Amino acid sequence: QKEVEQDPGPLSVPEGAIVSLNCTYSNSAFQYFMWYRQYSRKGPELLMYTYSSGNKEDGRFTAQVDKSSKYISLFIRDSQPSDSATYLCASSISNFGNEKLTFGTGTRLTIIP
Amino acid sequence: GAGVSQSPSNKVTEKGKDVELRCDPISGHTALYWYRQSLGQGLEFLIYFQGNSAPDKSGLPSDRFSAERTGGSVSTLTIQRTQQEDSAVYLCASSLERDRKGGYTFGSGTRLTVV
């Protein structure tokens, strides 16, 4: 079993819809949770970063962590065709650079105009 | 530099040849990572550098893979006697050691195709 599980999709939704992307994890020591966005033929870029449980909002994006159920979510409101990308969740125990991130396999998202 | 730079961006090589992939991290970032991304497989950790030393090379898949880092900056990933299963996108990332600020910064990757 992978430490971070993510449904690979693909997921297609119409423009303007709310998108929900999810991951589960098994390591209860994880404290830091990230979402990366990866456009085709580009490297992943950090989209959202949260510590412990709770919500974090940035524009149209909301990251949610529920440590009791080991569930990580990313919500995208008013989805745009430019949001079409692969979204990867990642987790770690610390915020130190000497600890590698554990990634999910990524969910490919397409927003249909 | 402003971002993590990787070269070449694409590499096609014949089976059995050796290849070198280069990563130039963000200036001042002492932590450097190599990952491999295969279709549908997610990001697979290969090796981590702290300065010029590699305290974690547990992800290197075989002894055909090696990496080095010089001057606490540029890193080279070398694959000897390439095989078709080595075809993937090789991603490099860097961060500060004491505060990763959430995550690494990735380069755009080197797309390796072994024919």
Short mmCIF file of C-alpha atoms in Angstrom, two decimals:
data_model
loop_
_atom_site.label_atom_id
_atom_site.label_comp_id
_atom_site.label_asym_id
_atom_site.label_seq_id
_atom_site.Cartn_x
_atom_site.Cartn_y
_atom_site.Cartn_z
CA GLN A 1 0.00 0.00 0.00
CA LYS A 2 1.32 3.43 -0.96
CA GLU A 3 1.60 5.97 1.86
CA VAL A 4 -0.38 8.50 -0.21
CA GLU A 5 -3.19 7.28 -2.45
CA GLN A 6 -4.78 9.37 -5.17
CA ASP A 7 -7.36 8.51 -7.81
CA PRO A 8 -5.57 8.99 -11.16
CA GLY A 9 -8.78 9.99 -12.96
CA PRO A 10 -9.01 11.29 -15.60
CA LEU A 11 -11.60 13.77 -14.40
CA SER A 12 -13.50 16.00 -16.84
CA VAL A 13 -15.83 18.78 -15.71
CA PRO A 14 -17.53 21.69 -17.49
CA GLU A 15 -16.15 25.19 -17.14
CA GLY A 16 -17.48 26.97 -14.07
CA ALA A 17 -18.07 23.80 -12.05
CA ILE A 18 -16.60 23.14 -8.62
CA VAL A 19 -13.85 20.54 -8.74
CA SER A 20 -13.01 18.28 -5.83
CA LEU A 21 -9.71 16.41 -5.81
CA ASN A 22 -8.86 14.01 -3.02
CA CYS A 23 -6.09 11.97 -1.48
CA THR A 24 -5.81 9.65 1.48
CA TYR A 25 -2.70 8.87 3.44
CA SER A 26 -1.69 6.20 5.89
CA ASN A 27 1.20 7.73 7.87
CA SER A 28 -0.29 9.43 10.92
CA ALA A 29 3.00 11.30 11.45
CA PHE A 30 2.41 13.43 8.36
CA GLN A 31 1.94 17.08 9.37
CA TYR A 32 2.52 19.02 6.13
CA PHE A 33 0.31 18.67 3.10
CA MET A 34 0.82 20.12 -0.34
CA TRP A 35 -0.90 20.30 -3.67
CA TYR A 36 1.15 20.62 -6.83
CA ARG A 37 -0.16 21.47 -10.30
CA GLN A 38 1.64 20.08 -13.32
CA TYR A 39 0.94 21.26 -16.83
CA SER A 40 1.83 19.01 -19.74
CA ARG A 41 5.58 18.81 -20.34
CA LYS A 42 6.32 21.03 -17.32
CA GLY A 43 7.55 20.35 -13.82
CA PRO A 44 5.14 20.36 -10.88
CA GLU A 45 4.58 23.77 -9.28
CA LEU A 46 3.53 24.26 -5.68
CA LEU A 47 -0.10 25.39 -5.54
CA MET A 48 -1.13 25.11 -1.91
CA TYR A 49 0.61 24.23 1.34
CA THR A 50 -1.07 23.52 4.69
CA TYR A 51 0.07 22.48 8.11
CA SER A 52 -1.98 20.02 10.20
CA SER A 53 -5.79 19.95 9.99
CA GLY A 54 -7.96 22.74 8.70
CA ASN A 55 -8.71 24.78 5.62
CA LYS A 56 -6.62 27.19 3.61
CA GLU A 57 -8.01 29.38 0.89
CA ASP A 58 -6.18 31.13 -1.93
CA GLY A 59 -8.37 32.73 -4.54
CA ARG A 60 -10.43 30.03 -6.24
CA PHE A 61 -8.51 27.25 -4.49
CA THR A 62 -9.23 25.73 -1.08
CA ALA A 63 -7.09 23.04 0.52
CA GLN A 64 -8.63 20.99 3.29
CA VAL A 65 -6.99 18.48 5.61
CA ASP A 66 -8.80 16.15 7.98
CA LYS A 67 -6.17 14.35 10.02
CA SER A 68 -8.74 12.28 11.89
CA SER A 69 -9.71 10.54 8.65
CA LYS A 70 -6.34 11.05 6.92
CA TYR A 71 -8.05 12.80 4.05
CA ILE A 72 -6.69 15.65 1.91
CA SER A 73 -8.83 17.65 -0.48
CA LEU A 74 -8.40 20.44 -3.01
CA PHE A 75 -11.43 22.37 -4.19
CA ILE A 76 -11.39 24.58 -7.26
CA ARG A 77 -14.26 27.02 -7.61
CA ASP A 78 -15.37 28.54 -10.91
CA SER A 79 -13.09 26.18 -12.79
CA GLN A 80 -11.39 27.52 -15.91
CA PRO A 81 -9.91 25.74 -18.95
CA SER A 82 -6.52 26.99 -17.72
CA ASP A 83 -6.98 24.75 -14.65
CA SER A 84 -6.63 21.70 -16.91
CA ALA A 85 -3.54 19.93 -15.57
CA THR A 86 -2.44 17.04 -13.41
CA TYR A 87 -2.80 17.70 -9.69
CA LEU A 88 -0.50 15.91 -7.25
CA CYS A 89 -0.92 15.77 -3.51
CA ALA A 90 2.13 15.37 -1.29
CA SER A 91 2.79 14.93 2.42
CA SER A 92 5.68 15.08 4.85
CA ILE A 93 6.40 14.87 8.56
CA SER A 94 8.51 17.98 8.83
CA ASN A 95 9.17 21.16 6.92
CA PHE A 96 12.90 20.51 6.74
CA GLY A 97 14.58 20.18 3.39
CA ASN A 98 16.23 16.92 4.38
CA GLU A 99 12.95 15.00 4.34
CA LYS A 100 11.65 13.86 1.01
CA LEU A 101 8.02 14.48 0.11
CA THR A 102 5.72 11.53 -0.45
CA PHE A 103 3.56 12.07 -3.52
CA GLY A 104 0.31 10.65 -4.77
CA THR A 105 0.21 9.45 -8.37
CA GLY A 106 -1.65 12.57 -9.57
CA THR A 107 -5.15 13.22 -10.95
CA ARG A 108 -5.45 14.41 -14.53
CA LEU A 109 -8.12 17.13 -14.72
CA THR A 110 -9.70 18.55 -17.87
CA ILE A 111 -12.01 21.57 -17.78
CA ILE A 112 -14.31 21.54 -20.78
CA PRO A 113 -15.14 25.02 -22.20
CA GLY B 1 19.25 31.43 -10.87
CA ALA B 2 15.63 32.37 -10.68
CA GLY B 3 14.40 28.82 -11.00
CA VAL B 4 15.61 25.24 -11.23
CA SER B 5 17.15 24.65 -14.62
CA GLN B 6 17.48 21.21 -16.21
CA SER B 7 19.21 20.18 -19.38
CA PRO B 8 18.71 18.77 -21.87
CA SER B 9 14.94 19.14 -21.96
CA ASN B 10 14.68 16.11 -24.24
CA LYS B 11 17.09 13.26 -24.84
CA VAL B 12 16.73 10.31 -27.20
CA THR B 13 19.39 7.67 -26.80
CA GLU B 14 20.04 4.18 -28.04
CA LYS B 15 19.76 1.26 -25.68
CA GLY B 16 23.09 0.56 -24.05
CA LYS B 17 24.44 4.11 -24.25
CA ASP B 18 25.25 6.26 -21.22
CA VAL B 19 23.44 9.54 -20.59
CA GLU B 20 24.07 12.50 -18.30
CA LEU B 21 21.29 14.75 -17.06
CA ARG B 22 22.08 18.10 -15.51
CA CYS B 23 20.34 20.12 -12.82
CA ASP B 24 21.13 23.69 -11.79
CA PRO B 25 19.22 24.46 -8.56
CA ILE B 26 18.06 27.79 -7.21
CA SER B 27 21.01 29.72 -5.84
CA GLY B 28 21.37 29.14 -2.09
CA HIS B 29 19.25 25.98 -2.02
CA THR B 30 21.36 23.35 -0.30
CA ALA B 31 18.80 20.52 -0.58
CA LEU B 32 18.52 18.92 -4.03
CA TYR B 33 16.34 16.00 -5.09
CA TRP B 34 16.04 13.84 -8.18
CA TYR B 35 12.73 12.17 -9.01
CA ARG B 36 11.59 10.05 -11.89
CA GLN B 37 8.10 10.32 -13.36
CA SER B 38 6.83 7.52 -15.53
CA LEU B 39 3.44 7.43 -17.23
CA GLY B 40 0.80 6.68 -14.64
CA GLN B 41 3.38 6.02 -11.92
CA GLY B 42 3.59 9.30 -10.11
CA LEU B 43 6.85 10.72 -8.79
CA GLU B 44 9.44 8.18 -7.76
CA PHE B 45 12.18 9.43 -5.43
CA LEU B 46 15.72 8.69 -6.61
CA ILE B 47 18.28 10.57 -4.50
CA TYR B 48 18.69 13.50 -2.10
CA PHE B 49 21.71 15.77 -1.76
CA GLN B 50 22.57 17.91 1.24
CA GLY B 51 25.31 20.12 -0.05
CA ASN B 52 27.65 17.82 -1.97
CA SER B 53 26.86 14.67 -0.01
CA ALA B 54 24.01 12.25 -0.65
CA PRO B 55 22.64 11.02 2.69
CA ASP B 56 19.73 9.28 0.97
CA LYS B 57 20.24 7.43 -2.28
CA SER B 58 17.76 4.71 -1.47
CA GLY B 59 15.61 5.37 -4.54
CA LEU B 60 18.26 4.68 -7.17
CA PRO B 61 16.83 1.65 -9.01
CA SER B 62 20.10 -0.07 -9.88
CA ASP B 63 23.86 0.42 -9.91
CA ARG B 64 23.55 1.78 -13.43
CA PHE B 65 22.28 4.98 -11.85
CA SER B 66 24.60 7.41 -10.10
CA ALA B 67 24.57 11.10 -9.24
CA GLU B 68 26.94 13.69 -8.00
CA ARG B 69 26.81 17.28 -6.93
CA THR B 70 29.69 19.73 -7.00
CA GLY B 71 30.22 23.08 -5.32
CA GLY B 72 26.92 22.65 -3.50
CA SER B 73 25.23 23.61 -6.72
CA VAL B 74 25.02 21.75 -10.03
CA SER B 75 24.09 18.07 -9.95
CA THR B 76 24.48 15.42 -12.64
CA LEU B 77 22.47 12.21 -12.83
CA THR B 78 24.20 9.55 -14.91
CA ILE B 79 22.53 6.45 -16.29
CA GLN B 80 24.89 3.86 -17.70
CA ARG B 81 23.96 1.22 -20.28
CA THR B 82 20.47 2.64 -20.67
CA GLN B 83 17.51 0.29 -20.96
CA GLN B 84 14.07 0.93 -22.42
CA GLU B 85 12.53 0.87 -18.95
CA ASP B 86 14.65 3.93 -18.10
CA SER B 87 12.44 6.00 -20.41
CA ALA B 88 10.76 8.59 -18.21
CA VAL B 89 10.82 12.24 -17.23
CA TYR B 90 13.61 12.96 -14.77
CA LEU B 91 12.79 15.85 -12.46
CA CYS B 92 15.13 17.80 -10.24
CA ALA B 93 13.95 19.90 -7.30
CA SER B 94 15.64 22.11 -4.72
CA SER B 95 14.79 23.76 -1.44
CA LEU B 96 16.26 25.42 1.62
CA GLU B 97 17.32 22.98 4.35
CA ARG B 98 15.84 24.60 7.41
CA ASP B 99 12.58 25.84 5.96
CA ARG B 100 11.26 24.22 2.86
CA LYS B 101 8.42 26.73 2.76
CA GLY B 102 5.98 23.94 2.10
CA GLY B 103 7.60 22.17 -0.76
CA TYR B 104 10.35 22.01 -3.29
CA THR B 105 10.74 23.99 -6.47
CA PHE B 106 10.92 21.68 -9.48
CA GLY B 107 12.62 22.11 -12.80
CA SER B 108 10.81 21.31 -16.04
CA GLY B 109 12.49 17.95 -16.29
CA THR B 110 14.45 15.97 -18.86
CA ARG B 111 12.33 13.67 -21.01
CA LEU B 112 14.46 10.61 -21.67
CA THR B 113 13.54 8.17 -24.43
CA VAL B 114 15.58 5.01 -24.86
CA VAL B 115 15.11 3.40 -28.27
#
